[in-house]
Structure formats: structure tokens, C-alpha cells
PDB file of C-alpha atoms in Angstrom:
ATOM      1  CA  UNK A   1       0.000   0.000   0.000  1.00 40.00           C
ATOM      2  CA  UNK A   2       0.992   3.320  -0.702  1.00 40.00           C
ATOM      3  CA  UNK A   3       2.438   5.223   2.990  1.00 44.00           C
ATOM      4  CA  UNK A   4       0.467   8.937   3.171  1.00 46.00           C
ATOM      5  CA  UNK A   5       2.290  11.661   5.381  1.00 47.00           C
ATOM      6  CA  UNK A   6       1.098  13.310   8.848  1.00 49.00           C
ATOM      7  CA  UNK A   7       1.675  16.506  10.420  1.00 46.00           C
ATOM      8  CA  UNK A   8       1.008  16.199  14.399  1.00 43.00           C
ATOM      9  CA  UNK A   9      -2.397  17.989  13.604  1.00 40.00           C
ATOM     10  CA  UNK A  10      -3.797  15.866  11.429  1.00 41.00           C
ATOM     11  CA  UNK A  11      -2.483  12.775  12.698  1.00 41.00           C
ATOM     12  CA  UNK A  12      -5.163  10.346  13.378  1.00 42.00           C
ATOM     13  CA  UNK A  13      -9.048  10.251  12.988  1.00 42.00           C
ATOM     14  CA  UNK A  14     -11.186   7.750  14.666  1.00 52.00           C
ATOM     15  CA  UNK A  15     -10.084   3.922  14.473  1.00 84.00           C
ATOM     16  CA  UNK A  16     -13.332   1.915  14.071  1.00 87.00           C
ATOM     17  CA  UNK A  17     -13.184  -1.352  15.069  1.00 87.00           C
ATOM     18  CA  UNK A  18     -11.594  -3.674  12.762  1.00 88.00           C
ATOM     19  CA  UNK A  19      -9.100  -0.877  11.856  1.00 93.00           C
ATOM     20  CA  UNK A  20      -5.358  -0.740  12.632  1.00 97.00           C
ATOM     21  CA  UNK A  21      -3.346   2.399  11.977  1.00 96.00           C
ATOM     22  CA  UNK A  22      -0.106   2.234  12.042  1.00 98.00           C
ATOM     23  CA  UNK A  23       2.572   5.136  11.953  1.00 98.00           C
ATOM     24  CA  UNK A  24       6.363   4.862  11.232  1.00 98.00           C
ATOM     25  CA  UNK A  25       8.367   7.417  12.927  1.00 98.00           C
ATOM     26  CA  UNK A  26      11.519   7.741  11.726  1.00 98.00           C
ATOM     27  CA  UNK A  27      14.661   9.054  14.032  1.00 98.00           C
ATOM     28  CA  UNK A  28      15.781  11.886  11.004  1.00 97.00           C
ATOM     29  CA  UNK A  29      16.994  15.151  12.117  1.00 98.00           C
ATOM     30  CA  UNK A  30      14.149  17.105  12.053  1.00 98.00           C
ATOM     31  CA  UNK A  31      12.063  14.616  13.810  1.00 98.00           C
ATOM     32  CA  UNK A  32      14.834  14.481  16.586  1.00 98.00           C
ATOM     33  CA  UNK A  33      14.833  17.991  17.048  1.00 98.00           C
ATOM     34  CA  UNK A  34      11.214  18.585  17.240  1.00 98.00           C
ATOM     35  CA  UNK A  35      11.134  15.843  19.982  1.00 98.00           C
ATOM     36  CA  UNK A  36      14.040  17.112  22.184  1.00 98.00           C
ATOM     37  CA  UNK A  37      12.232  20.367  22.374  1.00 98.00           C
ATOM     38  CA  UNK A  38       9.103  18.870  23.127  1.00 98.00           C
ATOM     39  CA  UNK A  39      10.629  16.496  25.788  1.00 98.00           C
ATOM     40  CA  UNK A  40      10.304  18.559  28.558  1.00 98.00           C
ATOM     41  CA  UNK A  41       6.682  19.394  28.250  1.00 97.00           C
ATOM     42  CA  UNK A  42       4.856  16.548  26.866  1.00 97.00           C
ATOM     43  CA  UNK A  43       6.811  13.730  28.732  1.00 98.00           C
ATOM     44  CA  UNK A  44       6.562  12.552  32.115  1.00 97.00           C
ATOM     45  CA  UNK A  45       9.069  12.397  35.000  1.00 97.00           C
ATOM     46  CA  UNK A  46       9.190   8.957  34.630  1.00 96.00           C
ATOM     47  CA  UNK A  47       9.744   9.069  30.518  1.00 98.00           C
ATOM     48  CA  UNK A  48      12.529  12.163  30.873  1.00 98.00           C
ATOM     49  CA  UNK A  49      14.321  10.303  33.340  1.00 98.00           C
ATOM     50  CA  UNK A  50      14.554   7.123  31.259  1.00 97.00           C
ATOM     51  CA  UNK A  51      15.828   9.306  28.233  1.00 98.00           C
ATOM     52  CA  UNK A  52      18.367  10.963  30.367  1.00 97.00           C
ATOM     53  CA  UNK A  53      19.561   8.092  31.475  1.00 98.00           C
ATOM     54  CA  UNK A  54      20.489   6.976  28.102  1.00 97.00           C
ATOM     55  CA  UNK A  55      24.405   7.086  27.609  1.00 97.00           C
ATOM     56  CA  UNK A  56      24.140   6.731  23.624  1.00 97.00           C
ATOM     57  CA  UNK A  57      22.913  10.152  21.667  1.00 97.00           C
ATOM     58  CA  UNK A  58      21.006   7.862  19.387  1.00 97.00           C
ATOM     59  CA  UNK A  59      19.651   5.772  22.005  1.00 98.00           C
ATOM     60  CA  UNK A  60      17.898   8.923  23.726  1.00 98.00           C
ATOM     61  CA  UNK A  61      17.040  10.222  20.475  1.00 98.00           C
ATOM     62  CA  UNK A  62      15.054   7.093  19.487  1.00 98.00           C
ATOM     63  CA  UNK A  63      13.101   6.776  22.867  1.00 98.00           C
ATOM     64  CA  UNK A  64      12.223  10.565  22.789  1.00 98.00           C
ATOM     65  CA  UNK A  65      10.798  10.467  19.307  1.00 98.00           C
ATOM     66  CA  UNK A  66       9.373   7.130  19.946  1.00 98.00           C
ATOM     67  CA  UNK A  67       7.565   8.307  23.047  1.00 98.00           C
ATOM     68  CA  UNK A  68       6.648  12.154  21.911  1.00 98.00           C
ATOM     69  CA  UNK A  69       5.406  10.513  18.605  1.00 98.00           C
ATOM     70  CA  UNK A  70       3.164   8.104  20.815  1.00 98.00           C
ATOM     71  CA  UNK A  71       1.750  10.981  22.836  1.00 98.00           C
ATOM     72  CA  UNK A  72       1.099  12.825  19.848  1.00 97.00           C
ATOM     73  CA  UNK A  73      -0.878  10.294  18.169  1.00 96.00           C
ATOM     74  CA  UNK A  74      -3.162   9.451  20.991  1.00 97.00           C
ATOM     75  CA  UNK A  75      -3.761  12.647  21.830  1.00 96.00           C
ATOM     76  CA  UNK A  76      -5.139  13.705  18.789  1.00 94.00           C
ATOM     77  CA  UNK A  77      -7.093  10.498  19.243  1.00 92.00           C
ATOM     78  CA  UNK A  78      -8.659  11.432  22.903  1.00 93.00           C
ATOM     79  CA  UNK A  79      -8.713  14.947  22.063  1.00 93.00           C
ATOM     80  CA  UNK A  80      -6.571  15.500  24.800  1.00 94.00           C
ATOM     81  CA  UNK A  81      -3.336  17.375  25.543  1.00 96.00           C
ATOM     82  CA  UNK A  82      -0.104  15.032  24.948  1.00 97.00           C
ATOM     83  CA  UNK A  83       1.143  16.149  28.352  1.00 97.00           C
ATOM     84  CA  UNK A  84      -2.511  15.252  30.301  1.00 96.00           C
ATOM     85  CA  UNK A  85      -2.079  11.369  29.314  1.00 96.00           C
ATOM     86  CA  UNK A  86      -1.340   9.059  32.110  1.00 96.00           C
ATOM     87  CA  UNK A  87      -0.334   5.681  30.903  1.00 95.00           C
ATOM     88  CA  UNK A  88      -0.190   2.312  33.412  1.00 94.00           C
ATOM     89  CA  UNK A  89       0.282  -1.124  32.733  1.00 92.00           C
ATOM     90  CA  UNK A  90      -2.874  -3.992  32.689  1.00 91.00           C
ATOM     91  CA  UNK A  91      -2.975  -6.490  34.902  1.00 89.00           C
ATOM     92  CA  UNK A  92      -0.427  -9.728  33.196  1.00 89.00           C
ATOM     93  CA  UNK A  93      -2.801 -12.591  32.086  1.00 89.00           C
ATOM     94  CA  UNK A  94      -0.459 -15.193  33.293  1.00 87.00           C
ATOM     95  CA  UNK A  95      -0.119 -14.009  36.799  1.00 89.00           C
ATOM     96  CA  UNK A  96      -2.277 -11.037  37.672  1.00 88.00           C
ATOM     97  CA  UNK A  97       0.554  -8.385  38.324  1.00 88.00           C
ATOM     98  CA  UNK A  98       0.647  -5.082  36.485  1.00 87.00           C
ATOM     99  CA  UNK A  99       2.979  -5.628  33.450  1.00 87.00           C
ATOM    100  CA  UNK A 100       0.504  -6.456  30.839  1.00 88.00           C
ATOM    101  CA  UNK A 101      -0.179  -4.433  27.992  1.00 91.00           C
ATOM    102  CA  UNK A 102       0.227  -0.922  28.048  1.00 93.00           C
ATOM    103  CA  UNK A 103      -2.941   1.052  28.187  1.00 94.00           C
ATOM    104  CA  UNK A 104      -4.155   5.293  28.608  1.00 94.00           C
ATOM    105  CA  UNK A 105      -7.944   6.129  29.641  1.00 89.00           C
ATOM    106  CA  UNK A 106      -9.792   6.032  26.179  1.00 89.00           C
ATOM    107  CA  UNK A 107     -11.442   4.026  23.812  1.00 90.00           C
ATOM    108  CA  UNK A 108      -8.204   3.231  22.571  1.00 94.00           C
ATOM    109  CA  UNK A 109      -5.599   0.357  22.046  1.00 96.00           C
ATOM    110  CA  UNK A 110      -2.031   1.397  21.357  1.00 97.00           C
ATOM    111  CA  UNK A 111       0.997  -0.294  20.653  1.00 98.00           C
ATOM    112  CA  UNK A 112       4.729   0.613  20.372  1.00 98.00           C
ATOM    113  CA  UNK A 113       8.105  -0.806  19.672  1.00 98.00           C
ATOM    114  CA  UNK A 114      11.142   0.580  18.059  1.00 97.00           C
ATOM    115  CA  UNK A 115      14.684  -0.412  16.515  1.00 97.00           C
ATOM    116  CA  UNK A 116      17.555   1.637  15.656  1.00 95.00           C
ATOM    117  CA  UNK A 117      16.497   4.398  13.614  1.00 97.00           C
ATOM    118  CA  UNK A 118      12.666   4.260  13.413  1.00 98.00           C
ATOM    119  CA  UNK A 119      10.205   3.969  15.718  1.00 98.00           C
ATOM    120  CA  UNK A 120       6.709   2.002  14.601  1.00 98.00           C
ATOM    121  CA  UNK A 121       3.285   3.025  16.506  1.00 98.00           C
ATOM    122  CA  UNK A 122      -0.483   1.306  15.931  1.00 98.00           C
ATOM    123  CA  UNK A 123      -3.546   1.923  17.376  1.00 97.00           C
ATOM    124  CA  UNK A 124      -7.170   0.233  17.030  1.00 96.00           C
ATOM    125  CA  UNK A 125     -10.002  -0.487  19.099  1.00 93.00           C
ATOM    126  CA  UNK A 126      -9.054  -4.251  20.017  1.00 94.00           C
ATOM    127  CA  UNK A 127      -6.189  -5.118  21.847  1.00 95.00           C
ATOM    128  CA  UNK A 128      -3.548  -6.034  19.051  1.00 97.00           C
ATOM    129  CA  UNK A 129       0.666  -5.625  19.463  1.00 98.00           C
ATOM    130  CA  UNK A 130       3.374  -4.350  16.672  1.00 98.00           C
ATOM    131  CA  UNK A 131       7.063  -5.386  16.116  1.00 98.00           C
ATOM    132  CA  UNK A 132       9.500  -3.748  14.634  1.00 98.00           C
ATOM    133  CA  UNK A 133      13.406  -5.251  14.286  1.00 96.00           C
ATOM    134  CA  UNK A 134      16.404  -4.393  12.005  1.00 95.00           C
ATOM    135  CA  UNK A 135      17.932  -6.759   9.453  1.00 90.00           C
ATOM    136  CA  UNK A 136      21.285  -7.194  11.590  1.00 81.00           C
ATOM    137  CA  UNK A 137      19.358  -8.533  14.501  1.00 75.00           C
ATOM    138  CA  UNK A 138      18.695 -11.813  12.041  1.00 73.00           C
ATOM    139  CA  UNK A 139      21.888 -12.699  10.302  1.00 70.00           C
ATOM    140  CA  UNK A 140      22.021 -16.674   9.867  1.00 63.00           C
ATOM    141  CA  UNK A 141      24.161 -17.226  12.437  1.00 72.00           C
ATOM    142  CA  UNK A 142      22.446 -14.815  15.245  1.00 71.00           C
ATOM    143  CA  UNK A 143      19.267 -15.918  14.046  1.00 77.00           C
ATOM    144  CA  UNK A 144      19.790 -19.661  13.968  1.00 82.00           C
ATOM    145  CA  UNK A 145      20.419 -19.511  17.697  1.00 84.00           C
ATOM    146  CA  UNK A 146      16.734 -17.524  18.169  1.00 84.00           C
ATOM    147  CA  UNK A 147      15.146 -20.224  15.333  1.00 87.00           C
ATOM    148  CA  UNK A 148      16.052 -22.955  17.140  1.00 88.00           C
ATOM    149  CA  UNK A 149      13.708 -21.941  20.151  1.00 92.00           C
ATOM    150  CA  UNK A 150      10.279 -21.726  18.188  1.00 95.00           C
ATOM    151  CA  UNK A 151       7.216 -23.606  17.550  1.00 96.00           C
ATOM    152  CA  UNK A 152       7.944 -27.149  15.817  1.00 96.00           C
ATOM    153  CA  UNK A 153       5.722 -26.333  12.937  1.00 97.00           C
ATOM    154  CA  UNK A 154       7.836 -22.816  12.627  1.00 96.00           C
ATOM    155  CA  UNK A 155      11.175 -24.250  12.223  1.00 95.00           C
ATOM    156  CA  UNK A 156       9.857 -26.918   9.971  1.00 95.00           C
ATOM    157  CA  UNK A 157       8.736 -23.985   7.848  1.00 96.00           C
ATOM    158  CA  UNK A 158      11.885 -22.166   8.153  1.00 94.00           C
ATOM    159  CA  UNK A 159      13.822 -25.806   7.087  1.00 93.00           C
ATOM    160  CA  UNK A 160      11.718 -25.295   3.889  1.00 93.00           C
ATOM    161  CA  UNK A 161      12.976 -21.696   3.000  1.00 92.00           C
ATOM    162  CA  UNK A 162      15.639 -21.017   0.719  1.00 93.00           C
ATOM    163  CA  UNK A 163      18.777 -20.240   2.053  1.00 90.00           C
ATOM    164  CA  UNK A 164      18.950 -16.888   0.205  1.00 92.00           C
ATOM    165  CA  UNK A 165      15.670 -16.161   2.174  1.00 92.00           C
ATOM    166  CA  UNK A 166      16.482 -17.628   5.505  1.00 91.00           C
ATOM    167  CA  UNK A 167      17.215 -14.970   7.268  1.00 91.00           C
ATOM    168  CA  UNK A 168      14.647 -12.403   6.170  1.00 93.00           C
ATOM    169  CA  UNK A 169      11.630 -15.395   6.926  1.00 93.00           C
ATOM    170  CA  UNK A 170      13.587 -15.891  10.444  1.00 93.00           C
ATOM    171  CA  UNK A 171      12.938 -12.411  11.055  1.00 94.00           C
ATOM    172  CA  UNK A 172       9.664 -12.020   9.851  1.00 96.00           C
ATOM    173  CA  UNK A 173       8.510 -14.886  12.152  1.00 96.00           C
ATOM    174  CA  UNK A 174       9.777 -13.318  15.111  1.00 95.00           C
ATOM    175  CA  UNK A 175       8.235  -9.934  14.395  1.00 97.00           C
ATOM    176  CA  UNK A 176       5.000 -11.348  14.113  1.00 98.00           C
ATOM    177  CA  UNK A 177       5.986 -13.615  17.393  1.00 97.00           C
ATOM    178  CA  UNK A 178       6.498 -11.027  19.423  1.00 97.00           C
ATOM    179  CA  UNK A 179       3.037  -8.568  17.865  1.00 98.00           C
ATOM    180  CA  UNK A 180       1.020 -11.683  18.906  1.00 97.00           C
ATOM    181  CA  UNK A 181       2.873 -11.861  22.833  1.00 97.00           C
ATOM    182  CA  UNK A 182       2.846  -8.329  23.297  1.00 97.00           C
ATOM    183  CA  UNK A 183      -1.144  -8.185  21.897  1.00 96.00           C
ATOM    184  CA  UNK A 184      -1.916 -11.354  24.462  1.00 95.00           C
ATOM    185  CA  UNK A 185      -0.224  -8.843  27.394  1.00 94.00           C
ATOM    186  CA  UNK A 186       1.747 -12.131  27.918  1.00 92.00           C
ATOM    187  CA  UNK A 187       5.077 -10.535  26.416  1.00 89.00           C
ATOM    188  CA  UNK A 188       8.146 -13.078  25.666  1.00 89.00           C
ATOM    189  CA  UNK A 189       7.789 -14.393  29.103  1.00 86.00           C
ATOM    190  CA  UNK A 190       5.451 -17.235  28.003  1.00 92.00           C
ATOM    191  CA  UNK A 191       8.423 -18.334  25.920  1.00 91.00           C
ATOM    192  CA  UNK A 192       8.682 -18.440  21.966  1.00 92.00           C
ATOM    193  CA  UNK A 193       7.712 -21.663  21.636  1.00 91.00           C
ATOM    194  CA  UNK A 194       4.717 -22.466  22.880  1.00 94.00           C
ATOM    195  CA  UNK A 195       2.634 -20.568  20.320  1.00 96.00           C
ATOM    196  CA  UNK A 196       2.338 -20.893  16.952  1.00 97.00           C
ATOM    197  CA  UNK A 197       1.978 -17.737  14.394  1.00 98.00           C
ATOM    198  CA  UNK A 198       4.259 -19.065  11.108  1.00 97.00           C
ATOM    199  CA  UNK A 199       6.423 -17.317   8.985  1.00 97.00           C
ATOM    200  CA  UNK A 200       3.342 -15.768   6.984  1.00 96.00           C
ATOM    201  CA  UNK A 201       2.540 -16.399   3.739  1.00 94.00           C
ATOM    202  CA  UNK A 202       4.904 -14.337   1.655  1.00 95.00           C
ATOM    203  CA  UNK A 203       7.575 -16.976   2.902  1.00 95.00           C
ATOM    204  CA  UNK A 204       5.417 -20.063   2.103  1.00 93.00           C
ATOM    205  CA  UNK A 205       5.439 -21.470  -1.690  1.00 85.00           C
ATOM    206  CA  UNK A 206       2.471 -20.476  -3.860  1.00 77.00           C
ATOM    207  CA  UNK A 207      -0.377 -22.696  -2.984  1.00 74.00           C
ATOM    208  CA  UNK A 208       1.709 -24.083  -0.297  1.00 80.00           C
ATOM    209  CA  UNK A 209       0.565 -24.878   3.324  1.00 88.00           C
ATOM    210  CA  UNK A 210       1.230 -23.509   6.819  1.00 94.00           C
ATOM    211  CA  UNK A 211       2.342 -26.153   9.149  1.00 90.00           C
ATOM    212  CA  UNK A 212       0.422 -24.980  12.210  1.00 93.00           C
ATOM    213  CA  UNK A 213      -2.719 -23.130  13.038  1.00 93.00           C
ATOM    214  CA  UNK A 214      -2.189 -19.292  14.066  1.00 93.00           C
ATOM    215  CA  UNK A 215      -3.819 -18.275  17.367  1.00 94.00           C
ATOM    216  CA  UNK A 216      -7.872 -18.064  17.072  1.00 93.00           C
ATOM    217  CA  UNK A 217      -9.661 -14.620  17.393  1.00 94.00           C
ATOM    218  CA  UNK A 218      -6.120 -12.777  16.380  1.00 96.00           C
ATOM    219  CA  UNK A 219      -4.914 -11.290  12.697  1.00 96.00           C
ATOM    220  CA  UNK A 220      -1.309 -10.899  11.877  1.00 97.00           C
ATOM    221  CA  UNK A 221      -0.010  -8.634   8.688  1.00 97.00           C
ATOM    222  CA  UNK A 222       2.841  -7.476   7.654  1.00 97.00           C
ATOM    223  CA  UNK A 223       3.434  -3.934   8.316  1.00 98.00           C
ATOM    224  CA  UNK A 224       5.422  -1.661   5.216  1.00 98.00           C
ATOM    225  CA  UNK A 225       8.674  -0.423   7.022  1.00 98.00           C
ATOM    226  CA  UNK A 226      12.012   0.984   5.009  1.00 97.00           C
ATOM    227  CA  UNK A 227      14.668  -1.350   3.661  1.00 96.00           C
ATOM    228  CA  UNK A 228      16.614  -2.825   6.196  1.00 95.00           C
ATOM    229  CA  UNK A 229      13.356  -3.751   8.797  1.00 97.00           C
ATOM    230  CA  UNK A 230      10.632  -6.023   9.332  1.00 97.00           C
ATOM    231  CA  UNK A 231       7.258  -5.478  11.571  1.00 98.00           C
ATOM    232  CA  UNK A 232       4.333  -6.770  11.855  1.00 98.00           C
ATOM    233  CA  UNK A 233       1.078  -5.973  13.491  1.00 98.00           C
ATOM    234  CA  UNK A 234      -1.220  -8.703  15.432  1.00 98.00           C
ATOM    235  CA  UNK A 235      -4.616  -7.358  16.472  1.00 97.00           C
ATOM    236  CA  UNK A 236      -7.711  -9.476  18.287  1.00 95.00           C
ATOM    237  CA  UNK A 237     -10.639 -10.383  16.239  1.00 90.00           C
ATOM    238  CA  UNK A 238     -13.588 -11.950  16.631  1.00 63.00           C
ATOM    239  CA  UNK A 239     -12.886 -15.513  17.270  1.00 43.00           C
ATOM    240  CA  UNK A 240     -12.814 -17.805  13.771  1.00 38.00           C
ATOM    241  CA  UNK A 241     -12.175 -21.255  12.855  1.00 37.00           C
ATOM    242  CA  UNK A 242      -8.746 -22.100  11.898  1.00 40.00           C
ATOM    243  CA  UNK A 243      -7.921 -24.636   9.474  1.00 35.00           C
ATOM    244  CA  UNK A 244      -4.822 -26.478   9.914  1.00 37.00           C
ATOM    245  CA  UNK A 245      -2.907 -27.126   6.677  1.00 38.00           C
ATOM    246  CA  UNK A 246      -5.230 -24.496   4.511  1.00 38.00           C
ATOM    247  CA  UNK A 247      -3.970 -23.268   1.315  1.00 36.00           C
ATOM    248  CA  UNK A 248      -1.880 -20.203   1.401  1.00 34.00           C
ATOM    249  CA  UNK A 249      -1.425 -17.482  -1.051  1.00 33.00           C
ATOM    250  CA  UNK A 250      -0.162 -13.938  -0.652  1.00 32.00           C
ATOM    251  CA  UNK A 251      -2.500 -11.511  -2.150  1.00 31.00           C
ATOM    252  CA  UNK A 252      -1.015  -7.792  -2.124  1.00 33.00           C
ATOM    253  CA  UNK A 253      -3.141  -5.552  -0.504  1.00 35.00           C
ATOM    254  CA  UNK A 254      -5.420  -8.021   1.140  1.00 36.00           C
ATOM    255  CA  UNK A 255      -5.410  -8.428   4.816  1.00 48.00           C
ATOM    256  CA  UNK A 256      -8.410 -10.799   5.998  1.00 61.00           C
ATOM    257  CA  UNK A 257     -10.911  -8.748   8.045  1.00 82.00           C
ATOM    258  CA  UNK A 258      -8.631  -5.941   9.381  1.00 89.00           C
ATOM    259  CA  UNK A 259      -8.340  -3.295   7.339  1.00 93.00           C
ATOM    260  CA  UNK A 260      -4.982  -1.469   7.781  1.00 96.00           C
ATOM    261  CA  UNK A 261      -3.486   1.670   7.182  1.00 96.00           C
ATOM    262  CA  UNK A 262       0.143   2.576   7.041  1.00 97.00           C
ATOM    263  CA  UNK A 263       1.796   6.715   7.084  1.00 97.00           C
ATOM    264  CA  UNK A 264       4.781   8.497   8.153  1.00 98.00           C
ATOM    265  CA  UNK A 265       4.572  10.681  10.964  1.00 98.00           C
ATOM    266  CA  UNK A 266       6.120  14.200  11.036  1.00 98.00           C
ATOM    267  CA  UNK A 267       6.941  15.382  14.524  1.00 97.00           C
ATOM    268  CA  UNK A 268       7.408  19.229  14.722  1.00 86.00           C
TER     269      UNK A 268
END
């Protein structure tokens, strides 16, 4: 799909349910500058204390864009002020403490993660996680070592890749791995084995078949990031039959029920 650009004012209309918007916020110079001069108002203590602590220019650079760029978004969302949002944690599904999913007062569902360079943000009205990694992270012989801890059915997809395409299916696996965890609130503490989510069908021959059955009642898509990254976007749907050992077949542009939406975001 063709990415559209967003000022801060214009940056999100109401996400109906079904709908995932995602933006890409990239770590460029005038998106780092607009965010260290908006650091000190819009964040938190909490948020300008983790940015100071950063020792790397780049690495506080990210996180402020990252988090001013989330703020920004929602706000315009909640028709709020990005400073006035108050975010806490959800109770964990596995054990009941507070580091589940991230959540703000609204009729909103957000998600964020980020890699060197670019930032990735989604929002919808169901619960639903985004992943974003960098190419390097994936090599064959850093990703092997991460391969070897998945589902069965994922490395027996993965065996069944080219070698020229190991490492970009490897990656795109995991980025959909961890959308799904994050989505569940469960996070890569249940493990990356346990559940199954495939290496999606752009890695699987034409007419070929997934070797397991991806979670019911969730969606997982590819999300359009620059050269040199992967992400992906999982969000909850309405619980559906799955059919082990269906047929797939990438279709450009198609992505099930959810219908999503991809732009750049212009800080500043």
C-alpha cells in the first residue's frame, strides 16, 4: 500500500473497530529535534528520566521520538493534551501483576516498539501488538540460535525456505511472534515456543501450506517499514475457525478482516 504523510495535527481520525493504523516514525533530524524540544513538556518524569539516562545520543534520540510521537498520536485520538495522558500497565494474564499491555484512559488500544532508527506506533479499538526489528538482529548465524527456540511447525517452515531467504523469513517470524505476545499482554515471558503464528505467507510457496494453526480470534499482517526492517502488526478479532494445513497465497493488498493503514509521521 501506498504510505500517506502526517503533520502532528492531522495525525489520526477515529479507528473503528476492525481498523489498525499504524505510523512509522523515523529518528531523522528534524524529527529528533522537534522531539528534544518537546521532551520537557509533553513527557513525564518517569519518561525524561529514562531518556536521560540513556548514555548513547542515538539511544535517547530514538526513545524521545518514539515516546513524543506516541503521545502525539493518541492525543489527537482522545482529544486531549499530549502532556494530560497518564499511561499504566494492565494487569499480566499469566499471573495477575501489572505488566501487561500498556494502556491510557480512552477508547483506545495502542501499541509501540522501536529499533535503531525508526520507531513504529499502531492503534485500534481491540487489543492487538506491533514489532518492529532491524535486518542485523537476524543474520544466519544470530538468528539460527533464536530459530532454534520456536514452535515445531515454525522451524519446519523455516527448514523449507531457501537459504537466500532464511534470514529475512527468520525475522519475519519473530516480528510477528512477538506482535502476537505483546497483543496477548503475555510478552516473551510465556516463551517463543509455545505458540504458533508461522512465517506468513509471503515466505510459504504459492499454494503451499502452513504447518500450524495461528492463534484463534487474532490477525497478523505485515506492516510496510524501510529497507533494512521487518514489523508486523497482530490485532484481536472476533474468534474464527482455523484450518490447519489451509492453502496459502499472498495476495497484495489483502489483509483478511482488518483493514490497515500505514503513514509516516512528522513530529514538529
Amino acid at each position: 500500500m501506498a504510505p500517506e504523510a502526517a503533520g502532528a495535527a492531522d495525525a489520526v481520525a477515529a479507528v473503528e473497530p476492525g481498523e489498525v493504523r499504524v505510523w512509522r516514525v523515523a529518528v531523522a533530524p528534524g524529527n529528533a529535534a522537534a522531539a528534544r524540544a518537546a521532551a520537557p513538556v509533553l513527557l513525564d518524569r518517569a519518561e525524561r528520566a529514562r531518556a536521560a539516562a540513556f548514555r548513547r545520543e542515538q539511544d535517547r534520540q530514538l526513545y524521545e521520538v518514539a515516546h513524543v510521537g506516541l503521545r502525539t498520536v493518541l492525543a489527537e485520538r482522545l482529544g486531549r493534551r499530549p502532556a494530560e495522558l497518564t499511561f499504566r500497565q494492565a494487569p499480566c494474564p499469566g499471573c495477575g501483576e501489572p505488566h501487561g499491555r500498556p494502556e491510557v484512559d480512552g477508547p483506545v488500544e495502542f501499541s509501540l516498539s522501536h529499533a535503531a532508527g525508526l520507531a513504529v506506533i499502531a492503534l485500534a479499538a481491540d487489543p492487538l501488538g506491533v514489532d518492529v526489528e532491524g535486518h542485523g538482529a537476524f543474520e544466519r548465524e544470530a538468528g539460527e540460535d533464536v530459530a532454534g527456540l520456536l514452535h515445531p511447525a515454525e522451524r519446519a517452515e523455516l527448514a523449507a525456505v531457501e537459504p537466500e531467504r532464511w534470514a529475512a523469513a527468520a525475522l519475519r517470524c519473530w516480528v510477528r511472534k512477538e506482535a502476537y505476545l505483546k497483543g496477548t499482554g503475555m510478552g516473551l515471558g510465556r516463551g517463543v515456543g509455545i505458540d504458533y503464528v508461522g512465517v506468513g505467507p509471503e515466505f510459504l510457496p504459492e499454494g503451499g501450506k502452513a504447518a500450524g494453526v495461528e492463534p484463534a480470534g487474532w490477525e497478523l499482517h505485515a506492516v510496510e517499514v524501510p529497507e533494512g526492517y521487518d514489523a508486523a502488526v497482530a490485532v484481536r478479532v472476533a474468534e474464527r475457525e482455523a484450518v490447519q494445513g489451509a492453502a496459502v497465497r499472498a495476495v497484495p493488498g489483502v489483509t483478511g478482516g482488518v483493514r490497515l493503514s500505514v503513514r509516516d509521521l512528522v513530529l514538529g
